[in-house]
Amino acid sequence: MSNGLNEGLGVATKLTRLGRDVDTQYGFVNAPVYRGSTVVFKTMDDIENLRAKYIYGTYGSPTIEHLENAWSELTGGAGTVISPSGLGAIALALMTTLKAGDHLLMPDSVYRPTRAFCENFLNKFGVKVTYYDPLIGRGILDWIEPNTTTIFLESPGSQTFEVQDVPAITAVAKELGIKTIIDNTWATPIFFQAHAHGCDLSVEAGTKYLGGHSDLLMGLVSANAETWPALRMTYDSMHMLPGAEDCFLALRGLRTMHLRVMEAERRGLEMAQWMLLQPEVAAVLHPAMESCPGHEFWRRDFSGSTGLFSVVLKPEYSKPALASMLDNMSIFGMGFSWGGFESLMIPFDCSEYRTVTRWRPMGLCLRLQIGLEDLNDLKDDIRKGLDRLSSFMGLHEYES
Ligand SMILES: Cc1ncc(COP(=O)(O)O)c(C=O)c1O
């Protein structure tokens, strides 16, 4: 929790100060890593009354606490819990606000494994899930049932980047006493302050920009003051916590996160604008570009953008042509996740699993994560890939 020492400081300054305590670290600037299960007590009275700052590894350690506190300051939350993956954090958040018999509203553009968690797990516990159009805004009112207790948001949406009208949805939820949870991974708290926009719980897959080096799996959930006791209670009932070394990596990532997301923004925008000029590209889905659904909400509510966006190819390109492009990229890798130092490109198609919105793009789609390579090298790699795409179609014209 905040000790008030960083109040009024800019976010870059805060990130250099949070999550460490030089005075108790013999002057070393980084916090030490406490690995451990057992914590010993001095007396029988102490152990019977659990009289100690730390009582057992699963209830926390100074290492985890440094990261929890840092994240709470960064998000403006009253408290934070940390789990071993982003999806684990989403599960913790949902299990905090839901119980058997409840109704949950989920945006149709939600990260697919979140959808799978609802369908494979929450359904089993008697939670009914309804998907809504992420662009619905205040129209969410029409989807609310007497037993709706939670509205989940993810803004922008996975793969297709619809930006949601978060304040409109959280205002409705507040009027009706419904809890809101947002997956804020894309923007990070640096570019979108979820609690200030009315969200009760905010999830970050620390696997992405917090880690920043594709060597860490982690999820964080921060809570506003009202929801914090319930979140902590869920967490303390499950003991689903990260390893100390992973907290160390996350604290290390925190120091440069501001620089990295700002650079991701610059590179992402340059690449997105350049992609739009390529003759093979029909559309670019990037929240900071006007053509992105919900761009007006991004402009109003966010203070920046990051390095993940999608492109829609023109309809004439076939799947085999796309394979000839993707199978032969020399810098872009094909792999899941994002937020690391390396550029990635994956094909996607949400049409088969979205249920209330129709995803009918003009052509095949790609999601791009822009890493830290030279932009000229990235453009060259893509241009050659698009040439393969086009020439494949020329060579195989007779087949169509
Ligand atoms: C938007 C979003 N949320 C959550 C996650 C889950 O993170 P993790 O891979 O750490 O479970 C991802 C992972 O790709 C994601 O893209």
Tab-separated table of C-alpha atoms and ligand atoms in Angstrom:
chain	number	residue	atom	x	y	z
A	1	MET	CA	0.000	0.000	0.000
A	2	SER	CA	1.100	3.560	-0.638
A	3	ASN	CA	3.326	5.164	1.990
A	4	GLY	CA	2.696	8.576	0.451
A	5	LEU	CA	6.389	9.147	-0.276
A	6	ASN	CA	5.878	9.141	-4.021
A	7	GLU	CA	2.839	11.374	-4.121
A	8	GLY	CA	3.035	14.090	-6.745
A	9	LEU	CA	5.951	12.470	-8.562
A	10	GLY	CA	5.816	11.647	-12.265
A	11	VAL	CA	5.326	8.059	-13.345
A	12	ALA	CA	8.920	7.637	-14.613
A	13	THR	CA	10.299	8.809	-11.262
A	14	LYS	CA	7.885	6.567	-9.382
A	15	LEU	CA	9.001	3.538	-11.351
A	16	THR	CA	12.579	4.089	-10.218
A	17	ARG	CA	11.547	4.290	-6.557
A	18	LEU	CA	8.735	1.807	-6.036
A	19	GLY	CA	9.160	-1.700	-4.684
A	20	ARG	CA	12.402	-1.287	-2.762
A	21	ASP	CA	13.595	-0.020	0.573
A	22	VAL	CA	17.240	0.981	0.435
A	23	ASP	CA	17.501	1.582	4.187
A	24	THR	CA	16.815	-2.055	5.053
A	25	GLN	CA	18.901	-3.302	2.103
A	26	TYR	CA	22.251	-2.107	3.518
A	27	GLY	CA	22.232	0.616	0.846
A	28	PHE	CA	21.922	-1.784	-2.087
A	29	VAL	CA	19.494	-0.224	-4.513
A	30	ASN	CA	17.636	-3.408	-5.448
A	31	ALA	CA	15.535	-5.431	-3.030
A	32	PRO	CA	16.914	-8.876	-2.154
A	33	VAL	CA	15.071	-12.034	-3.191
A	34	TYR	CA	13.451	-13.914	-0.315
A	35	ARG	CA	12.804	-17.480	-1.360
A	36	GLY	CA	11.044	-19.557	1.211
A	37	SER	CA	8.288	-21.599	2.714
A	38	THR	CA	8.975	-21.781	6.463
A	39	VAL	CA	9.171	-18.712	8.650
A	40	VAL	CA	10.171	-19.421	12.246
A	41	PHE	CA	8.539	-17.811	15.286
A	42	LYS	CA	10.359	-16.997	18.503
A	43	THR	CA	7.840	-18.174	21.091
A	44	MET	CA	4.836	-20.467	21.452
A	45	ASP	CA	2.730	-17.408	22.104
A	46	ASP	CA	3.921	-15.834	18.849
A	47	ILE	CA	3.105	-18.904	16.748
A	48	GLU	CA	-0.281	-19.448	18.392
A	49	ASN	CA	-1.262	-15.865	17.736
A	50	LEU	CA	0.542	-15.651	14.382
A	51	ARG	CA	2.424	-12.701	15.778
A	52	ALA	CA	4.918	-11.899	13.020
A	53	LYS	CA	5.015	-9.800	9.882
A	54	TYR	CA	5.365	-12.909	7.721
A	55	ILE	CA	3.953	-16.241	8.798
A	56	TYR	CA	4.444	-18.682	5.951
A	57	GLY	CA	5.647	-18.448	2.360
A	58	THR	CA	2.194	-18.773	0.803
A	59	TYR	CA	0.931	-15.743	2.733
A	60	GLY	CA	3.585	-13.515	1.225
A	61	SER	CA	7.188	-12.441	1.568
A	62	PRO	CA	9.036	-9.130	1.395
A	63	THR	CA	9.842	-9.830	-2.264
A	64	ILE	CA	6.210	-10.348	-3.273
A	65	GLU	CA	5.110	-7.466	-1.108
A	66	HIS	CA	7.522	-5.052	-2.802
A	67	LEU	CA	5.925	-5.868	-6.128
A	68	GLU	CA	2.370	-5.753	-4.759
A	69	ASN	CA	2.984	-2.326	-3.237
A	70	ALA	CA	4.672	-0.973	-6.336
A	71	TRP	CA	1.789	-2.119	-8.504
A	72	SER	CA	-0.808	-0.612	-6.181
A	73	GLU	CA	0.937	2.764	-6.416
A	74	LEU	CA	1.185	2.544	-10.176
A	75	THR	CA	-2.470	1.590	-10.674
A	76	GLY	CA	-3.863	3.796	-7.909
A	77	GLY	CA	-5.391	0.678	-6.355
A	78	ALA	CA	-5.846	-0.022	-2.655
A	79	GLY	CA	-4.080	-3.380	-2.973
A	80	THR	CA	-2.674	-5.892	-5.434
A	81	VAL	CA	-2.330	-9.665	-5.591
A	82	ILE	CA	0.005	-11.490	-7.942
A	83	SER	CA	-0.448	-14.828	-9.632
A	84	PRO	CA	1.773	-17.033	-11.786
A	85	SER	CA	0.141	-16.052	-15.106
A	86	GLY	CA	-2.126	-13.446	-16.644
A	87	LEU	CA	-4.947	-15.938	-17.025
A	88	GLY	CA	-4.455	-16.950	-13.384
A	89	ALA	CA	-5.002	-13.296	-12.435
A	90	ILE	CA	-8.171	-13.143	-14.538
A	91	ALA	CA	-9.438	-16.297	-12.807
A	92	LEU	CA	-8.691	-14.780	-9.385
A	93	ALA	CA	-10.552	-11.604	-10.263
A	94	LEU	CA	-13.599	-13.488	-11.539
A	95	MET	CA	-13.666	-15.800	-8.544
A	96	THR	CA	-13.587	-12.737	-6.287
A	97	THR	CA	-16.787	-11.205	-7.621
A	98	LEU	CA	-18.807	-14.294	-8.641
A	99	LYS	CA	-20.683	-17.022	-6.824
A	100	ALA	CA	-23.000	-19.853	-7.887
A	101	GLY	CA	-26.172	-18.572	-9.531
A	102	ASP	CA	-24.640	-15.275	-10.700
A	103	HIS	CA	-24.710	-13.829	-14.176
A	104	LEU	CA	-21.545	-12.491	-15.814
A	105	LEU	CA	-21.302	-10.177	-18.827
A	106	MET	CA	-18.250	-10.678	-21.048
A	107	PRO	CA	-17.212	-8.673	-24.114
A	108	ASP	CA	-17.309	-10.748	-27.284
A	109	SER	CA	-13.772	-9.523	-28.041
A	110	VAL	CA	-12.298	-11.009	-24.862
A	111	TYR	CA	-8.980	-12.927	-24.851
A	112	ARG	CA	-9.937	-16.422	-25.968
A	113	PRO	CA	-8.561	-18.339	-22.931
A	114	THR	CA	-10.691	-16.048	-20.704
A	115	ARG	CA	-13.671	-17.222	-22.704
A	116	ALA	CA	-12.531	-20.826	-22.247
A	117	PHE	CA	-12.258	-20.265	-18.472
A	118	CYS	CA	-15.891	-19.132	-18.453
A	119	GLU	CA	-17.063	-22.003	-20.580
A	120	ASN	CA	-14.977	-24.802	-19.055
A	121	PHE	CA	-14.934	-23.695	-15.441
A	122	LEU	CA	-17.399	-20.993	-14.395
A	123	ASN	CA	-20.311	-22.730	-16.134
A	124	LYS	CA	-19.588	-25.805	-14.016
A	125	PHE	CA	-20.116	-23.705	-10.882
A	126	GLY	CA	-23.486	-22.385	-11.971
A	127	VAL	CA	-22.357	-19.006	-13.302
A	128	LYS	CA	-24.202	-17.974	-16.434
A	129	VAL	CA	-22.129	-16.052	-18.980
A	130	THR	CA	-23.516	-13.774	-21.675
A	131	TYR	CA	-21.326	-12.104	-24.280
A	132	TYR	CA	-21.964	-8.498	-25.271
A	133	ASP	CA	-20.836	-6.239	-28.087
A	134	PRO	CA	-17.692	-4.493	-26.745
A	135	LEU	CA	-18.836	-1.222	-28.371
A	136	ILE	CA	-22.189	-1.205	-26.612
A	137	GLY	CA	-21.309	1.476	-24.031
A	138	ARG	CA	-24.262	2.480	-21.878
A	139	GLY	CA	-26.402	0.053	-23.867
A	140	ILE	CA	-25.000	-2.573	-21.487
A	141	LEU	CA	-28.102	-1.752	-19.431
A	142	ASP	CA	-30.195	-3.889	-21.793
A	143	TRP	CA	-28.041	-6.945	-21.070
A	144	ILE	CA	-28.279	-6.803	-17.324
A	145	GLU	CA	-30.318	-9.480	-15.571
A	146	PRO	CA	-31.484	-9.486	-11.943
A	147	ASN	CA	-28.561	-11.763	-10.996
A	148	THR	CA	-25.832	-9.909	-12.936
A	149	THR	CA	-23.032	-9.304	-10.461
A	150	THR	CA	-20.020	-8.770	-12.709
A	151	ILE	CA	-19.236	-7.008	-15.954
A	152	PHE	CA	-15.879	-7.875	-17.476
A	153	LEU	CA	-14.148	-5.481	-19.865
A	154	GLU	CA	-11.088	-5.821	-22.031
A	155	SER	CA	-10.099	-2.657	-23.806
A	156	PRO	CA	-8.912	-2.797	-26.490
A	157	GLY	CA	-10.247	-6.258	-27.336
A	158	SER	CA	-7.971	-9.157	-28.201
A	159	GLN	CA	-6.968	-9.381	-31.860
A	160	THR	CA	-9.569	-6.893	-33.147
A	161	PHE	CA	-8.797	-3.904	-30.857
A	162	GLU	CA	-12.282	-2.501	-30.232
A	163	VAL	CA	-11.845	0.227	-27.601
A	164	GLN	CA	-14.640	0.181	-25.024
A	165	ASP	CA	-16.464	3.122	-23.464
A	166	VAL	CA	-15.220	2.142	-20.019
A	167	PRO	CA	-16.670	5.106	-18.045
A	168	ALA	CA	-20.136	4.531	-19.562
A	169	ILE	CA	-20.115	0.858	-18.577
A	170	THR	CA	-18.653	1.378	-15.105
A	171	ALA	CA	-21.191	4.150	-14.439
A	172	VAL	CA	-24.080	1.757	-15.189
A	173	ALA	CA	-22.432	-0.917	-13.048
A	174	LYS	CA	-22.057	1.504	-10.121
A	175	GLU	CA	-25.692	2.579	-10.349
A	176	LEU	CA	-26.722	-1.076	-10.047
A	177	GLY	CA	-24.127	-2.299	-7.551
A	178	ILE	CA	-22.435	-4.531	-10.131
A	179	LYS	CA	-18.670	-5.159	-9.990
A	180	THR	CA	-16.442	-4.410	-12.960
A	181	ILE	CA	-13.198	-6.150	-13.887
A	182	ILE	CA	-10.979	-4.968	-16.731
A	183	ASP	CA	-8.146	-6.700	-18.537
A	184	ASN	CA	-5.870	-3.671	-18.946
A	185	THR	CA	-2.869	-5.545	-20.301
A	186	TRP	CA	-2.528	-3.721	-23.630
A	187	ALA	CA	-2.409	-0.169	-22.243
A	188	THR	CA	-0.789	-0.985	-18.870
A	189	PRO	CA	-1.491	1.429	-15.985
A	190	ILE	CA	0.967	3.813	-17.654
A	191	PHE	CA	-1.454	4.567	-20.491
A	192	PHE	CA	-4.808	3.780	-18.868
A	193	GLN	CA	-5.753	4.243	-15.220
A	194	ALA	CA	-8.467	1.644	-14.807
A	195	HIS	CA	-9.529	2.458	-11.235
A	196	ALA	CA	-9.796	6.172	-11.988
A	197	HIS	CA	-12.145	5.189	-14.833
A	198	GLY	CA	-14.411	3.328	-12.432
A	199	CYS	CA	-13.168	-0.289	-12.627
A	200	ASP	CA	-13.236	-2.230	-9.356
A	201	LEU	CA	-10.587	-4.767	-10.334
A	202	SER	CA	-7.886	-4.343	-12.948
A	203	VAL	CA	-5.873	-7.212	-14.369
A	204	GLU	CA	-2.493	-7.008	-16.022
A	205	ALA	CA	-0.751	-9.936	-17.665
A	206	GLY	CA	2.721	-9.039	-16.342
A	207	THR	CA	3.958	-11.578	-18.864
A	208	LYS	CA	3.782	-8.773	-21.457
A	209	TYR	CA	5.110	-5.259	-20.830
A	210	LEU	CA	5.997	-5.617	-17.159
A	211	GLY	CA	8.332	-8.537	-17.850
A	212	GLY	CA	9.217	-7.108	-21.226
A	213	HIS	CA	11.741	-9.792	-22.147
A	214	SER	CA	9.607	-12.887	-22.890
A	215	ASP	CA	11.175	-14.704	-19.951
A	216	LEU	CA	8.430	-14.269	-17.372
A	217	LEU	CA	4.874	-15.472	-16.770
A	218	MET	CA	2.895	-13.398	-14.270
A	219	GLY	CA	-0.482	-11.809	-13.614
A	220	LEU	CA	-1.433	-8.944	-11.310
A	221	VAL	CA	-4.849	-7.873	-10.028
A	222	SER	CA	-5.275	-4.501	-8.353
A	223	ALA	CA	-8.432	-3.507	-6.527
A	224	ASN	CA	-10.131	-0.314	-5.437
A	225	ALA	CA	-10.670	0.141	-1.702
A	226	GLU	CA	-14.164	-1.341	-1.708
A	227	THR	CA	-13.193	-4.548	-3.531
A	228	TRP	CA	-9.762	-5.067	-1.995
A	229	PRO	CA	-10.813	-7.125	1.075
A	230	ALA	CA	-12.729	-9.604	-1.135
A	231	LEU	CA	-9.805	-9.915	-3.578
A	232	ARG	CA	-7.307	-10.544	-0.794
A	233	MET	CA	-9.626	-13.089	0.803
A	234	THR	CA	-9.916	-15.016	-2.486
A	235	TYR	CA	-6.146	-14.922	-2.892
A	236	ASP	CA	-5.461	-16.067	0.658
A	237	SER	CA	-7.887	-18.945	0.151
A	238	MET	CA	-6.013	-20.196	-2.890
A	239	HIS	CA	-2.310	-19.541	-2.321
A	240	MET	CA	-1.759	-19.181	-6.057
A	241	LEU	CA	1.316	-16.995	-5.889
A	242	PRO	CA	4.367	-16.361	-8.057
A	243	GLY	CA	7.902	-17.529	-7.343
A	244	ALA	CA	10.320	-15.083	-5.740
A	245	GLU	CA	12.661	-15.071	-8.759
A	246	ASP	CA	9.759	-14.095	-10.997
A	247	CYS	CA	8.919	-11.195	-8.671
A	248	PHE	CA	12.540	-10.119	-8.926
A	249	LEU	CA	12.328	-10.154	-12.744
A	250	ALA	CA	9.084	-8.167	-12.596
A	251	LEU	CA	10.601	-5.572	-10.248
A	252	ARG	CA	13.546	-5.286	-12.625
A	253	GLY	CA	11.101	-4.909	-15.548
A	254	LEU	CA	9.238	-2.192	-13.671
A	255	ARG	CA	12.283	0.108	-13.730
A	256	THR	CA	12.307	0.386	-17.529
A	257	MET	CA	8.636	-0.221	-18.243
A	258	HIS	CA	7.880	3.436	-18.865
A	259	LEU	CA	10.694	3.768	-21.402
A	260	ARG	CA	9.725	0.527	-23.070
A	261	VAL	CA	6.026	1.294	-23.469
A	262	MET	CA	6.780	4.760	-24.805
A	263	GLU	CA	9.158	3.259	-27.337
A	264	ALA	CA	6.558	0.568	-28.128
A	265	GLU	CA	4.095	3.381	-28.825
A	266	ARG	CA	6.447	5.200	-31.210
A	267	ARG	CA	7.402	2.051	-33.076
A	268	GLY	CA	3.884	0.614	-33.105
A	269	LEU	CA	2.473	3.803	-34.615
A	270	GLU	CA	5.182	4.120	-37.230
A	271	MET	CA	4.752	0.509	-38.303
A	272	ALA	CA	0.948	0.707	-38.275
A	273	GLN	CA	0.956	3.836	-40.440
A	274	TRP	CA	3.483	2.290	-42.800
A	275	MET	CA	1.426	-0.919	-43.042
A	276	LEU	CA	-1.594	1.103	-44.130
A	277	LEU	CA	0.375	2.336	-47.149
A	278	GLN	CA	1.162	-1.169	-48.398
A	279	PRO	CA	-1.045	-2.094	-51.378
A	280	GLU	CA	-1.804	-5.567	-49.990
A	281	VAL	CA	-3.331	-4.142	-46.772
A	282	ALA	CA	-7.050	-3.306	-46.578
A	283	ALA	CA	-7.191	-1.982	-42.999
A	284	VAL	CA	-5.127	-1.472	-39.864
A	285	LEU	CA	-6.679	-1.968	-36.428
A	286	HIS	CA	-4.731	0.229	-34.020
A	287	PRO	CA	-6.566	2.078	-31.221
A	288	ALA	CA	-4.678	5.319	-31.933
A	289	MET	CA	-5.792	5.336	-35.578
A	290	GLU	CA	-9.118	6.870	-36.499
A	291	SER	CA	-10.379	3.822	-38.367
A	292	CYS	CA	-10.197	1.651	-35.218
A	293	PRO	CA	-13.620	0.906	-33.692
A	294	GLY	CA	-13.890	2.938	-30.489
A	295	HIS	CA	-10.933	5.195	-31.388
A	296	GLU	CA	-12.826	8.144	-29.871
A	297	PHE	CA	-12.739	6.418	-26.457
A	298	TRP	CA	-9.019	5.775	-26.806
A	299	ARG	CA	-8.498	9.471	-27.578
A	300	ARG	CA	-10.626	10.529	-24.611
A	301	ASP	CA	-9.440	8.058	-21.961
A	302	PHE	CA	-5.944	6.776	-22.761
A	303	SER	CA	-2.660	8.652	-22.563
A	304	GLY	CA	-0.843	6.445	-25.065
A	305	SER	CA	-0.754	3.278	-27.114
A	306	THR	CA	1.547	0.256	-27.190
A	307	GLY	CA	3.131	-1.903	-29.862
A	308	LEU	CA	0.446	-4.481	-30.633
A	309	PHE	CA	-2.038	-4.040	-33.476
A	310	SER	CA	-3.646	-5.966	-36.312
A	311	VAL	CA	-3.943	-5.678	-40.061
A	312	VAL	CA	-6.564	-6.957	-42.461
A	313	LEU	CA	-5.298	-8.017	-45.872
A	314	LYS	CA	-7.191	-7.393	-49.103
A	315	PRO	CA	-9.632	-10.173	-49.988
A	316	GLU	CA	-7.718	-11.547	-52.964
A	317	TYR	CA	-5.018	-13.225	-50.856
A	318	SER	CA	-5.434	-16.904	-50.014
A	319	LYS	CA	-4.312	-18.890	-46.993
A	320	PRO	CA	-1.518	-20.699	-48.906
A	321	ALA	CA	-0.282	-17.293	-50.091
A	322	LEU	CA	-0.223	-16.063	-46.492
A	323	ALA	CA	1.662	-19.200	-45.475
A	324	SER	CA	4.303	-18.450	-48.092
A	325	MET	CA	4.677	-15.026	-46.489
A	326	LEU	CA	4.728	-16.162	-42.854
A	327	ASP	CA	6.800	-19.321	-43.257
A	328	ASN	CA	9.687	-17.329	-44.662
A	329	MET	CA	9.915	-14.213	-42.472
A	330	SER	CA	13.450	-13.609	-41.330
A	331	ILE	CA	12.976	-11.167	-38.407
A	332	PHE	CA	9.345	-11.487	-37.351
A	333	GLY	CA	8.767	-14.678	-35.404
A	334	MET	CA	5.460	-16.521	-35.220
A	335	GLY	CA	4.473	-17.083	-31.623
A	336	PHE	CA	1.966	-16.181	-28.949
A	337	SER	CA	2.306	-13.447	-26.352
A	338	TRP	CA	3.697	-9.956	-26.893
A	339	GLY	CA	5.338	-7.058	-25.050
A	340	GLY	CA	8.844	-8.509	-25.366
A	341	PHE	CA	11.907	-7.241	-27.230
A	342	GLU	CA	11.234	-9.311	-30.363
A	343	SER	CA	8.800	-8.704	-33.192
A	344	LEU	CA	6.058	-11.255	-33.766
A	345	MET	CA	3.369	-11.814	-36.345
A	346	ILE	CA	0.520	-14.305	-36.134
A	347	PRO	CA	-2.479	-15.050	-38.338
A	348	PHE	CA	-5.873	-15.012	-36.615
A	349	ASP	CA	-9.531	-15.603	-37.327
A	350	CYS	CA	-12.111	-14.871	-34.614
A	351	SER	CA	-15.129	-15.561	-36.798
A	352	GLU	CA	-15.693	-19.100	-35.538
A	353	TYR	CA	-15.919	-18.333	-31.800
A	354	ARG	CA	-17.438	-14.843	-31.445
A	355	THR	CA	-21.106	-15.168	-30.682
A	356	VAL	CA	-22.825	-11.756	-30.574
A	357	THR	CA	-20.718	-9.710	-32.950
A	358	ARG	CA	-19.885	-10.815	-36.458
A	359	TRP	CA	-16.212	-10.707	-37.312
A	360	ARG	CA	-16.301	-10.637	-41.069
A	361	PRO	CA	-13.139	-8.917	-42.215
A	362	MET	CA	-12.504	-8.290	-45.879
A	363	GLY	CA	-9.560	-10.657	-45.933
A	364	LEU	CA	-7.108	-12.667	-43.860
A	365	CYS	CA	-5.839	-11.048	-40.661
A	366	LEU	CA	-2.499	-10.722	-38.916
A	367	ARG	CA	-1.609	-9.501	-35.436
A	368	LEU	CA	1.733	-7.734	-35.120
A	369	GLN	CA	3.846	-7.148	-32.035
A	370	ILE	CA	6.544	-4.604	-32.753
A	371	GLY	CA	9.767	-5.295	-30.893
A	372	LEU	CA	12.997	-3.360	-30.520
A	373	GLU	CA	14.681	-4.192	-33.835
A	374	ASP	CA	15.595	-1.451	-36.341
A	375	LEU	CA	12.385	-0.325	-37.993
A	376	ASN	CA	13.994	-0.414	-41.437
A	377	ASP	CA	14.809	-4.084	-40.947
A	378	LEU	CA	11.230	-4.763	-39.864
A	379	LYS	CA	9.797	-2.919	-42.861
A	380	ASP	CA	12.155	-4.751	-45.182
A	381	ASP	CA	11.125	-8.103	-43.700
A	382	ILE	CA	7.428	-7.290	-44.096
A	383	ARG	CA	7.826	-5.843	-47.582
A	384	LYS	CA	9.565	-9.013	-48.748
A	385	GLY	CA	6.821	-11.061	-47.074
A	386	LEU	CA	4.099	-9.075	-48.838
A	387	ASP	CA	5.944	-9.550	-52.124
A	388	ARG	CA	5.849	-13.305	-51.531
A	389	LEU	CA	2.134	-13.009	-50.778
A	390	SER	CA	1.477	-11.169	-54.048
A	391	SER	CA	3.740	-13.252	-56.204
A	392	PHE	CA	2.214	-16.461	-54.808
A	393	MET	CA	-1.164	-15.246	-56.054
A	394	GLY	CA	0.315	-14.384	-59.465
A	395	LEU	CA	1.878	-17.834	-59.751
A	396	HIS	CA	-1.276	-19.663	-58.640
A	397	GLU	CA	-3.866	-17.578	-60.459
A	398	TYR	CA	-4.867	-20.503	-62.652
A	399	GLU	CA	-5.946	-22.445	-59.542
A	400	SER	CA	-8.675	-20.062	-58.491
B	1	LIG	C1	-5.085	-9.488	-23.301
B	1	LIG	C2	-4.445	-10.623	-22.596
B	1	LIG	N1	-4.814	-10.882	-21.330
B	1	LIG	C3	-4.294	-11.903	-20.639
B	1	LIG	C4	-3.352	-12.732	-21.197
B	1	LIG	C5	-2.856	-13.906	-20.389
B	1	LIG	O1	-1.554	-13.785	-19.970
B	1	LIG	P1	-0.706	-15.087	-19.647
B	1	LIG	O2	-0.164	-15.582	-20.948
B	1	LIG	O3	0.343	-14.626	-18.695
B	1	LIG	O4	-1.642	-16.085	-19.019
B	1	LIG	C6	-2.920	-12.500	-22.503
B	1	LIG	C7	-1.903	-13.369	-23.117
B	1	LIG	O5	-1.672	-13.361	-24.307
B	1	LIG	C8	-3.488	-11.427	-23.224
B	1	LIG	O6	-3.151	-11.182	-24.504
